[in-house]
Amino acid sequence: MTVYFIGAGPGAADLITVRGLRVLQKAPVCVYAGSLVPRELLDACPPGARLVDSADLTLDQIVEELACGRDVARLHSGDTSIFSAMAEQMRRLDELGVPYEVVPGVPAFAAAAASLRRELTVPGVAQTVILTRTSARATPMPPGEDLATLGASRATMVLHLAVQRVDAVVAELLPNYGGDCPVAVVAYAGREDEVILRGTLSGIAEQVREAGIRRTAVIVVGRALTASQFPGSHLYSAERDRACGAS
């Protein structure tokens, strides 16, 4: 048996990877992350497959389902490398000696950037992307990872699991980014019911409230969102010595 941790993408069924879909189509057991995984993906499971919604399960119960003695497709939303709680599941499987593999998926921040039709790293404007969240009822943030500290770089910042605390996010980022800093909120990225809000740090909280966005959204902050006057990249420069590669 093998457990396959699969990034199902941001919510649109056609944004799962080819590899992830192939595993899903063969696995006799699928443990999926509740409503965050589109129903169309579950329809891709083989006839008679055991489908388990993990939304209301404890870690012990999830591990029991994963260690069932058969191949298991463990579907997570987005990509498993960030905010997926995959690490604690893998730790338990290591203790049990259960083999597993990881199939990457399209992360929510990448789907949001695609919907915005923006590059998050623009030459001369931003070359760093910070992926983070806020702490409320969830696991506390480690020391030094508060928004005020992270925001000191003024890098492009993408906040997951934070739209319900948009007022607090704005308050913490204003001193570093300024009220005129471009902000976008993308809910249900890549889906038919996708919602996109564009504005500035000083006004985005009101837009979120008016739109009624409460979950399944990312907040993108940074000057790269509206940058138009910037130098061309070294990669495609006519002056670059192509005999030396892209470095």
PDB file of C-alpha atoms in Angstrom:
ATOM      1  CA  MET A   1       0.000   0.000   0.000  1.00  0.00           C
ATOM      2  CA  THR A   2       0.986   3.616  -0.518  1.00  0.00           C
ATOM      3  CA  VAL A   3      -0.613   6.842   0.640  1.00  0.00           C
ATOM      4  CA  TYR A   4      -0.543   9.548  -2.033  1.00  0.00           C
ATOM      5  CA  PHE A   5      -0.787  13.084  -0.710  1.00  0.00           C
ATOM      6  CA  ILE A   6      -2.239  15.011  -3.643  1.00  0.00           C
ATOM      7  CA  GLY A   7      -2.601  18.744  -4.059  1.00  0.00           C
ATOM      8  CA  ALA A   8      -6.046  19.074  -5.620  1.00  0.00           C
ATOM      9  CA  GLY A   9      -5.549  22.701  -6.618  1.00  0.00           C
ATOM     10  CA  PRO A  10      -7.487  25.809  -5.556  1.00  0.00           C
ATOM     11  CA  GLY A  11     -10.974  24.430  -6.186  1.00  0.00           C
ATOM     12  CA  ALA A  12     -11.475  24.134  -9.944  1.00  0.00           C
ATOM     13  CA  ALA A  13     -11.586  20.480 -10.945  1.00  0.00           C
ATOM     14  CA  ASP A  14      -9.494  21.032 -14.074  1.00  0.00           C
ATOM     15  CA  LEU A  15      -6.600  22.524 -12.086  1.00  0.00           C
ATOM     16  CA  ILE A  16      -5.474  19.220 -10.603  1.00  0.00           C
ATOM     17  CA  THR A  17      -2.265  17.941 -12.195  1.00  0.00           C
ATOM     18  CA  VAL A  18      -2.295  15.087 -14.687  1.00  0.00           C
ATOM     19  CA  ARG A  19      -0.275  12.974 -12.263  1.00  0.00           C
ATOM     20  CA  GLY A  20      -2.673  13.674  -9.418  1.00  0.00           C
ATOM     21  CA  LEU A  21      -5.683  12.744 -11.536  1.00  0.00           C
ATOM     22  CA  ARG A  22      -4.083   9.480 -12.638  1.00  0.00           C
ATOM     23  CA  VAL A  23      -3.457   8.457  -9.038  1.00  0.00           C
ATOM     24  CA  LEU A  24      -6.997   9.422  -8.074  1.00  0.00           C
ATOM     25  CA  GLN A  25      -8.491   7.362 -10.887  1.00  0.00           C
ATOM     26  CA  LYS A  26      -6.795   4.205  -9.575  1.00  0.00           C
ATOM     27  CA  ALA A  27      -6.944   4.546  -5.793  1.00  0.00           C
ATOM     28  CA  PRO A  28      -9.471   2.300  -4.026  1.00  0.00           C
ATOM     29  CA  VAL A  29      -9.673   4.765  -1.118  1.00  0.00           C
ATOM     30  CA  CYS A  30      -9.910   8.561  -1.231  1.00  0.00           C
ATOM     31  CA  VAL A  31      -9.684  10.703   1.886  1.00  0.00           C
ATOM     32  CA  TYR A  32     -10.560  14.273   0.918  1.00  0.00           C
ATOM     33  CA  ALA A  33     -10.645  17.684   2.582  1.00  0.00           C
ATOM     34  CA  GLY A  34     -14.384  18.297   2.704  1.00  0.00           C
ATOM     35  CA  SER A  35     -15.968  21.070   0.666  1.00  0.00           C
ATOM     36  CA  LEU A  36     -12.547  22.415  -0.319  1.00  0.00           C
ATOM     37  CA  VAL A  37     -12.256  19.610  -2.874  1.00  0.00           C
ATOM     38  CA  PRO A  38     -14.610  19.859  -5.889  1.00  0.00           C
ATOM     39  CA  ARG A  39     -17.165  17.086  -6.272  1.00  0.00           C
ATOM     40  CA  GLU A  40     -16.081  16.552  -9.888  1.00  0.00           C
ATOM     41  CA  LEU A  41     -12.752  15.212  -8.647  1.00  0.00           C
ATOM     42  CA  LEU A  42     -14.449  12.639  -6.449  1.00  0.00           C
ATOM     43  CA  ASP A  43     -16.375  11.480  -9.511  1.00  0.00           C
ATOM     44  CA  ALA A  44     -12.985  10.560 -11.014  1.00  0.00           C
ATOM     45  CA  CYS A  45     -12.447   7.887  -8.365  1.00  0.00           C
ATOM     46  CA  PRO A  46     -12.914   4.290  -9.553  1.00  0.00           C
ATOM     47  CA  PRO A  47     -16.319   2.645  -9.115  1.00  0.00           C
ATOM     48  CA  GLY A  48     -16.761   1.313  -5.611  1.00  0.00           C
ATOM     49  CA  ALA A  49     -13.966   3.420  -4.127  1.00  0.00           C
ATOM     50  CA  ARG A  50     -14.286   4.265  -0.437  1.00  0.00           C
ATOM     51  CA  LEU A  51     -14.753   8.055  -0.087  1.00  0.00           C
ATOM     52  CA  VAL A  52     -13.967   9.598   3.293  1.00  0.00           C
ATOM     53  CA  ASP A  53     -14.600  13.253   4.137  1.00  0.00           C
ATOM     54  CA  SER A  54     -11.890  14.299   6.595  1.00  0.00           C
ATOM     55  CA  ALA A  55     -13.488  17.646   7.506  1.00  0.00           C
ATOM     56  CA  ASP A  56     -14.823  16.444  10.866  1.00  0.00           C
ATOM     57  CA  LEU A  57     -12.203  13.795  11.628  1.00  0.00           C
ATOM     58  CA  THR A  58      -9.443  14.026  14.213  1.00  0.00           C
ATOM     59  CA  LEU A  59      -5.835  13.322  13.297  1.00  0.00           C
ATOM     60  CA  ASP A  60      -6.109   9.844  14.860  1.00  0.00           C
ATOM     61  CA  GLN A  61      -9.161   9.060  12.742  1.00  0.00           C
ATOM     62  CA  ILE A  62      -7.523  10.336   9.558  1.00  0.00           C
ATOM     63  CA  VAL A  63      -4.405   8.246  10.155  1.00  0.00           C
ATOM     64  CA  GLU A  64      -6.584   5.191  10.756  1.00  0.00           C
ATOM     65  CA  GLU A  65      -8.158   5.714   7.339  1.00  0.00           C
ATOM     66  CA  LEU A  66      -4.776   6.255   5.676  1.00  0.00           C
ATOM     67  CA  ALA A  67      -3.223   3.157   7.213  1.00  0.00           C
ATOM     68  CA  CYS A  68      -5.942   0.851   5.892  1.00  0.00           C
ATOM     69  CA  GLY A  69      -3.678  -1.525   3.994  1.00  0.00           C
ATOM     70  CA  ARG A  70      -4.656  -0.266   0.535  1.00  0.00           C
ATOM     71  CA  ASP A  71      -3.532   2.537  -1.753  1.00  0.00           C
ATOM     72  CA  VAL A  72      -5.043   5.806  -0.580  1.00  0.00           C
ATOM     73  CA  ALA A  73      -5.431   9.112  -2.403  1.00  0.00           C
ATOM     74  CA  ARG A  74      -5.245  11.808   0.285  1.00  0.00           C
ATOM     75  CA  LEU A  75      -6.697  14.905  -1.382  1.00  0.00           C
ATOM     76  CA  HIS A  76      -5.731  18.282   0.031  1.00  0.00           C
ATOM     77  CA  SER A  77      -6.789  21.631  -1.386  1.00  0.00           C
ATOM     78  CA  GLY A  78      -4.204  23.801  -3.130  1.00  0.00           C
ATOM     79  CA  ASP A  79      -0.677  22.458  -2.806  1.00  0.00           C
ATOM     80  CA  THR A  80       0.381  20.236   0.056  1.00  0.00           C
ATOM     81  CA  SER A  81       3.571  22.185   0.762  1.00  0.00           C
ATOM     82  CA  ILE A  82       1.818  25.057   2.569  1.00  0.00           C
ATOM     83  CA  PHE A  83      -0.879  25.142   5.262  1.00  0.00           C
ATOM     84  CA  SER A  84      -2.021  21.587   4.555  1.00  0.00           C
ATOM     85  CA  ALA A  85      -1.299  19.838   7.888  1.00  0.00           C
ATOM     86  CA  MET A  86       0.425  17.151   5.816  1.00  0.00           C
ATOM     87  CA  ALA A  87       3.535  17.138   8.017  1.00  0.00           C
ATOM     88  CA  GLU A  88       1.749  15.758  11.072  1.00  0.00           C
ATOM     89  CA  GLN A  89       0.102  13.042   8.981  1.00  0.00           C
ATOM     90  CA  MET A  90       3.427  12.021   7.448  1.00  0.00           C
ATOM     91  CA  ARG A  91       5.020  11.941  10.899  1.00  0.00           C
ATOM     92  CA  ARG A  92       2.388   9.471  12.051  1.00  0.00           C
ATOM     93  CA  LEU A  93       2.773   7.353   8.921  1.00  0.00           C
ATOM     94  CA  ASP A  94       6.545   7.259   9.485  1.00  0.00           C
ATOM     95  CA  GLU A  95       5.902   5.927  12.987  1.00  0.00           C
ATOM     96  CA  LEU A  96       3.652   3.214  11.534  1.00  0.00           C
ATOM     97  CA  GLY A  97       6.012   2.362   8.684  1.00  0.00           C
ATOM     98  CA  VAL A  98       3.420   3.241   6.045  1.00  0.00           C
ATOM     99  CA  PRO A  99       4.966   4.397   2.731  1.00  0.00           C
ATOM    100  CA  TYR A 100       3.743   7.586   1.098  1.00  0.00           C
ATOM    101  CA  GLU A 101       4.393   9.864  -1.847  1.00  0.00           C
ATOM    102  CA  VAL A 102       3.558  13.514  -2.500  1.00  0.00           C
ATOM    103  CA  VAL A 103       1.995  14.827  -5.715  1.00  0.00           C
ATOM    104  CA  PRO A 104       2.186  18.640  -5.912  1.00  0.00           C
ATOM    105  CA  GLY A 105      -0.779  20.789  -6.827  1.00  0.00           C
ATOM    106  CA  VAL A 106      -1.558  24.319  -7.979  1.00  0.00           C
ATOM    107  CA  PRO A 107      -1.360  26.552  -4.881  1.00  0.00           C
ATOM    108  CA  ALA A 108      -4.027  29.150  -4.191  1.00  0.00           C
ATOM    109  CA  PHE A 109      -1.582  32.035  -4.460  1.00  0.00           C
ATOM    110  CA  ALA A 110      -0.550  30.954  -7.971  1.00  0.00           C
ATOM    111  CA  ALA A 111      -4.169  30.599  -9.072  1.00  0.00           C
ATOM    112  CA  ALA A 112      -4.910  34.037  -7.624  1.00  0.00           C
ATOM    113  CA  ALA A 113      -1.979  35.599  -9.493  1.00  0.00           C
ATOM    114  CA  ALA A 114      -3.209  33.993 -12.704  1.00  0.00           C
ATOM    115  CA  SER A 115      -6.695  35.386 -12.176  1.00  0.00           C
ATOM    116  CA  LEU A 116      -5.210  38.814 -11.526  1.00  0.00           C
ATOM    117  CA  ARG A 117      -3.002  38.429 -14.615  1.00  0.00           C
ATOM    118  CA  ARG A 118      -0.036  39.629 -12.626  1.00  0.00           C
ATOM    119  CA  GLU A 119       3.500  38.457 -11.958  1.00  0.00           C
ATOM    120  CA  LEU A 120       4.276  38.668  -8.259  1.00  0.00           C
ATOM    121  CA  THR A 121       7.991  39.241  -8.844  1.00  0.00           C
ATOM    122  CA  VAL A 122       8.584  42.281 -11.058  1.00  0.00           C
ATOM    123  CA  PRO A 123      12.145  43.490 -11.827  1.00  0.00           C
ATOM    124  CA  GLY A 124      13.083  46.524  -9.786  1.00  0.00           C
ATOM    125  CA  VAL A 125       9.816  46.364  -7.818  1.00  0.00           C
ATOM    126  CA  ALA A 126       9.587  43.044  -5.977  1.00  0.00           C
ATOM    127  CA  GLN A 127      11.731  39.923  -6.117  1.00  0.00           C
ATOM    128  CA  THR A 128      10.454  38.267  -2.972  1.00  0.00           C
ATOM    129  CA  VAL A 129       7.088  36.694  -2.179  1.00  0.00           C
ATOM    130  CA  ILE A 130       6.058  36.064   1.419  1.00  0.00           C
ATOM    131  CA  LEU A 131       3.426  33.371   1.970  1.00  0.00           C
ATOM    132  CA  THR A 132       1.915  33.641   5.412  1.00  0.00           C
ATOM    133  CA  ARG A 133      -1.275  33.733   7.459  1.00  0.00           C
ATOM    134  CA  THR A 134      -2.567  35.320  10.624  1.00  0.00           C
ATOM    135  CA  SER A 135      -3.191  33.793  14.008  1.00  0.00           C
ATOM    136  CA  ALA A 136      -6.617  33.841  15.597  1.00  0.00           C
ATOM    137  CA  ARG A 137      -8.171  30.530  16.613  1.00  0.00           C
ATOM    138  CA  ALA A 138      -5.586  28.618  14.558  1.00  0.00           C
ATOM    139  CA  THR A 139      -2.100  27.499  15.551  1.00  0.00           C
ATOM    140  CA  PRO A 140      -0.122  30.464  16.967  1.00  0.00           C
ATOM    141  CA  MET A 141       2.479  32.081  14.747  1.00  0.00           C
ATOM    142  CA  PRO A 142       6.144  31.519  15.713  1.00  0.00           C
ATOM    143  CA  PRO A 143       8.090  34.454  17.175  1.00  0.00           C
ATOM    144  CA  GLY A 144       9.232  36.918  14.531  1.00  0.00           C
ATOM    145  CA  GLU A 145       6.564  35.928  12.002  1.00  0.00           C
ATOM    146  CA  ASP A 146       4.047  38.629  12.854  1.00  0.00           C
ATOM    147  CA  LEU A 147       2.891  40.809   9.964  1.00  0.00           C
ATOM    148  CA  ALA A 148       4.642  43.905  11.249  1.00  0.00           C
ATOM    149  CA  THR A 149       7.991  42.107  11.196  1.00  0.00           C
ATOM    150  CA  LEU A 150       7.440  40.365   7.871  1.00  0.00           C
ATOM    151  CA  GLY A 151       6.137  43.548   6.289  1.00  0.00           C
ATOM    152  CA  ALA A 152       9.352  45.452   6.967  1.00  0.00           C
ATOM    153  CA  SER A 153      10.725  44.127   3.669  1.00  0.00           C
ATOM    154  CA  ARG A 154       7.751  45.521   1.709  1.00  0.00           C
ATOM    155  CA  ALA A 155       7.933  42.367  -0.400  1.00  0.00           C
ATOM    156  CA  THR A 156       4.884  41.008  -2.188  1.00  0.00           C
ATOM    157  CA  MET A 157       2.862  39.326   0.542  1.00  0.00           C
ATOM    158  CA  VAL A 158       0.156  36.704   0.137  1.00  0.00           C
ATOM    159  CA  LEU A 159      -2.002  35.963   3.150  1.00  0.00           C
ATOM    160  CA  HIS A 160      -3.943  32.728   3.437  1.00  0.00           C
ATOM    161  CA  LEU A 161      -6.671  32.050   6.001  1.00  0.00           C
ATOM    162  CA  ALA A 162      -6.789  35.743   6.866  1.00  0.00           C
ATOM    163  CA  VAL A 163      -9.737  37.360   5.086  1.00  0.00           C
ATOM    164  CA  GLN A 164     -11.948  37.150   8.181  1.00  0.00           C
ATOM    165  CA  ARG A 165      -9.388  39.313   9.985  1.00  0.00           C
ATOM    166  CA  VAL A 166      -8.869  41.800   7.182  1.00  0.00           C
ATOM    167  CA  ASP A 167      -9.147  44.819   9.525  1.00  0.00           C
ATOM    168  CA  ALA A 168      -6.335  43.498  11.716  1.00  0.00           C
ATOM    169  CA  VAL A 169      -4.259  42.672   8.640  1.00  0.00           C
ATOM    170  CA  VAL A 170      -4.613  46.210   7.343  1.00  0.00           C
ATOM    171  CA  ALA A 171      -3.696  47.710  10.713  1.00  0.00           C
ATOM    172  CA  GLU A 172      -0.506  45.637  10.938  1.00  0.00           C
ATOM    173  CA  LEU A 173       0.627  46.287   7.356  1.00  0.00           C
ATOM    174  CA  LEU A 174      -0.172  50.000   7.044  1.00  0.00           C
ATOM    175  CA  PRO A 175       2.988  51.271   8.779  1.00  0.00           C
ATOM    176  CA  ASN A 176       5.273  49.455   6.329  1.00  0.00           C
ATOM    177  CA  TYR A 177       3.314  49.386   3.087  1.00  0.00           C
ATOM    178  CA  GLY A 178       1.333  52.626   3.304  1.00  0.00           C
ATOM    179  CA  GLY A 179      -2.338  53.240   2.663  1.00  0.00           C
ATOM    180  CA  ASP A 180      -1.872  53.621  -1.092  1.00  0.00           C
ATOM    181  CA  CYS A 181      -0.261  50.186  -1.512  1.00  0.00           C
ATOM    182  CA  PRO A 182      -2.118  48.020  -4.065  1.00  0.00           C
ATOM    183  CA  VAL A 183      -4.078  45.097  -2.652  1.00  0.00           C
ATOM    184  CA  ALA A 184      -6.168  42.365  -4.223  1.00  0.00           C
ATOM    185  CA  VAL A 185      -8.442  39.795  -2.645  1.00  0.00           C
ATOM    186  CA  VAL A 186      -9.237  36.697  -4.696  1.00  0.00           C
ATOM    187  CA  ALA A 187     -11.901  34.286  -3.484  1.00  0.00           C
ATOM    188  CA  TYR A 188     -12.505  30.876  -5.083  1.00  0.00           C
ATOM    189  CA  ALA A 189      -9.589  31.413  -7.483  1.00  0.00           C
ATOM    190  CA  GLY A 190     -10.028  29.668 -10.819  1.00  0.00           C
ATOM    191  CA  ARG A 191     -13.638  28.667 -10.194  1.00  0.00           C
ATOM    192  CA  GLU A 192     -16.774  29.843 -11.953  1.00  0.00           C
ATOM    193  CA  ASP A 193     -17.854  31.700  -8.813  1.00  0.00           C
ATOM    194  CA  GLU A 194     -14.505  33.450  -8.457  1.00  0.00           C
ATOM    195  CA  VAL A 195     -14.577  36.919  -6.886  1.00  0.00           C
ATOM    196  CA  ILE A 196     -11.800  39.493  -7.393  1.00  0.00           C
ATOM    197  CA  LEU A 197     -11.461  42.715  -5.452  1.00  0.00           C
ATOM    198  CA  ARG A 198      -8.826  45.300  -6.325  1.00  0.00           C
ATOM    199  CA  GLY A 199      -8.012  48.337  -4.244  1.00  0.00           C
ATOM    200  CA  THR A 200      -5.545  49.811  -1.795  1.00  0.00           C
ATOM    201  CA  LEU A 201      -4.589  48.897   1.724  1.00  0.00           C
ATOM    202  CA  SER A 202      -6.599  51.769   3.154  1.00  0.00           C
ATOM    203  CA  GLY A 203      -9.860  50.705   1.505  1.00  0.00           C
ATOM    204  CA  ILE A 204      -9.739  46.951   0.990  1.00  0.00           C
ATOM    205  CA  ALA A 205     -11.380  46.031   4.318  1.00  0.00           C
ATOM    206  CA  GLU A 206     -14.562  47.859   3.397  1.00  0.00           C
ATOM    207  CA  GLN A 207     -14.607  46.193  -0.016  1.00  0.00           C
ATOM    208  CA  VAL A 208     -14.311  42.768   1.602  1.00  0.00           C
ATOM    209  CA  ARG A 209     -17.212  43.493   3.934  1.00  0.00           C
ATOM    210  CA  GLU A 210     -19.394  44.790   1.114  1.00  0.00           C
ATOM    211  CA  ALA A 211     -18.644  41.692  -0.983  1.00  0.00           C
ATOM    212  CA  GLY A 212     -19.406  39.380   1.935  1.00  0.00           C
ATOM    213  CA  ILE A 213     -16.173  37.414   1.520  1.00  0.00           C
ATOM    214  CA  ARG A 214     -15.559  35.259   4.600  1.00  0.00           C
ATOM    215  CA  ARG A 215     -13.468  32.279   3.490  1.00  0.00           C
ATOM    216  CA  THR A 216     -11.599  30.519   0.681  1.00  0.00           C
ATOM    217  CA  ALA A 217      -9.748  33.690  -0.264  1.00  0.00           C
ATOM    218  CA  VAL A 218      -6.204  35.030  -0.371  1.00  0.00           C
ATOM    219  CA  ILE A 219      -5.080  38.606   0.176  1.00  0.00           C
ATOM    220  CA  VAL A 220      -2.259  39.821  -2.064  1.00  0.00           C
ATOM    221  CA  VAL A 221      -0.381  42.962  -1.032  1.00  0.00           C
ATOM    222  CA  GLY A 222       2.407  44.770  -2.868  1.00  0.00           C
ATOM    223  CA  ARG A 223       3.496  47.242  -5.523  1.00  0.00           C
ATOM    224  CA  ALA A 224       3.974  44.448  -8.055  1.00  0.00           C
ATOM    225  CA  LEU A 225       0.196  44.321  -8.461  1.00  0.00           C
ATOM    226  CA  THR A 226       0.072  47.570 -10.422  1.00  0.00           C
ATOM    227  CA  ALA A 227       3.679  48.041 -11.573  1.00  0.00           C
ATOM    228  CA  SER A 228       4.003  49.186 -15.191  1.00  0.00           C
ATOM    229  CA  GLN A 229       7.237  51.176 -15.223  1.00  0.00           C
ATOM    230  CA  PHE A 230      10.027  48.701 -14.520  1.00  0.00           C
ATOM    231  CA  PRO A 231      13.263  47.553 -16.164  1.00  0.00           C
ATOM    232  CA  GLY A 232      13.324  44.510 -18.413  1.00  0.00           C
ATOM    233  CA  SER A 233      14.692  41.301 -16.975  1.00  0.00           C
ATOM    234  CA  HIS A 234      18.270  40.173 -17.429  1.00  0.00           C
ATOM    235  CA  LEU A 235      16.932  36.835 -18.682  1.00  0.00           C
ATOM    236  CA  TYR A 236      15.703  38.201 -22.003  1.00  0.00           C
ATOM    237  CA  SER A 237      18.075  41.127 -22.327  1.00  0.00           C
ATOM    238  CA  ALA A 238      19.842  41.475 -25.668  1.00  0.00           C
ATOM    239  CA  GLU A 239      22.973  42.354 -23.690  1.00  0.00           C
ATOM    240  CA  ARG A 240      23.117  39.047 -21.834  1.00  0.00           C
ATOM    241  CA  ASP A 241      25.878  36.665 -22.880  1.00  0.00           C
ATOM    242  CA  ARG A 242      23.805  33.588 -23.740  1.00  0.00           C
ATOM    243  CA  ALA A 243      26.895  31.416 -23.876  1.00  0.00           C
ATOM    244  CA  CYS A 244      27.010  31.744 -20.081  1.00  0.00           C
ATOM    245  CA  GLY A 245      23.437  30.551 -19.519  1.00  0.00           C
ATOM    246  CA  ALA A 246      20.778  32.353 -17.545  1.00  0.00           C
ATOM    247  CA  SER A 247      22.866  33.305 -14.511  1.00  0.00           C
TER     248      SER A 247
END
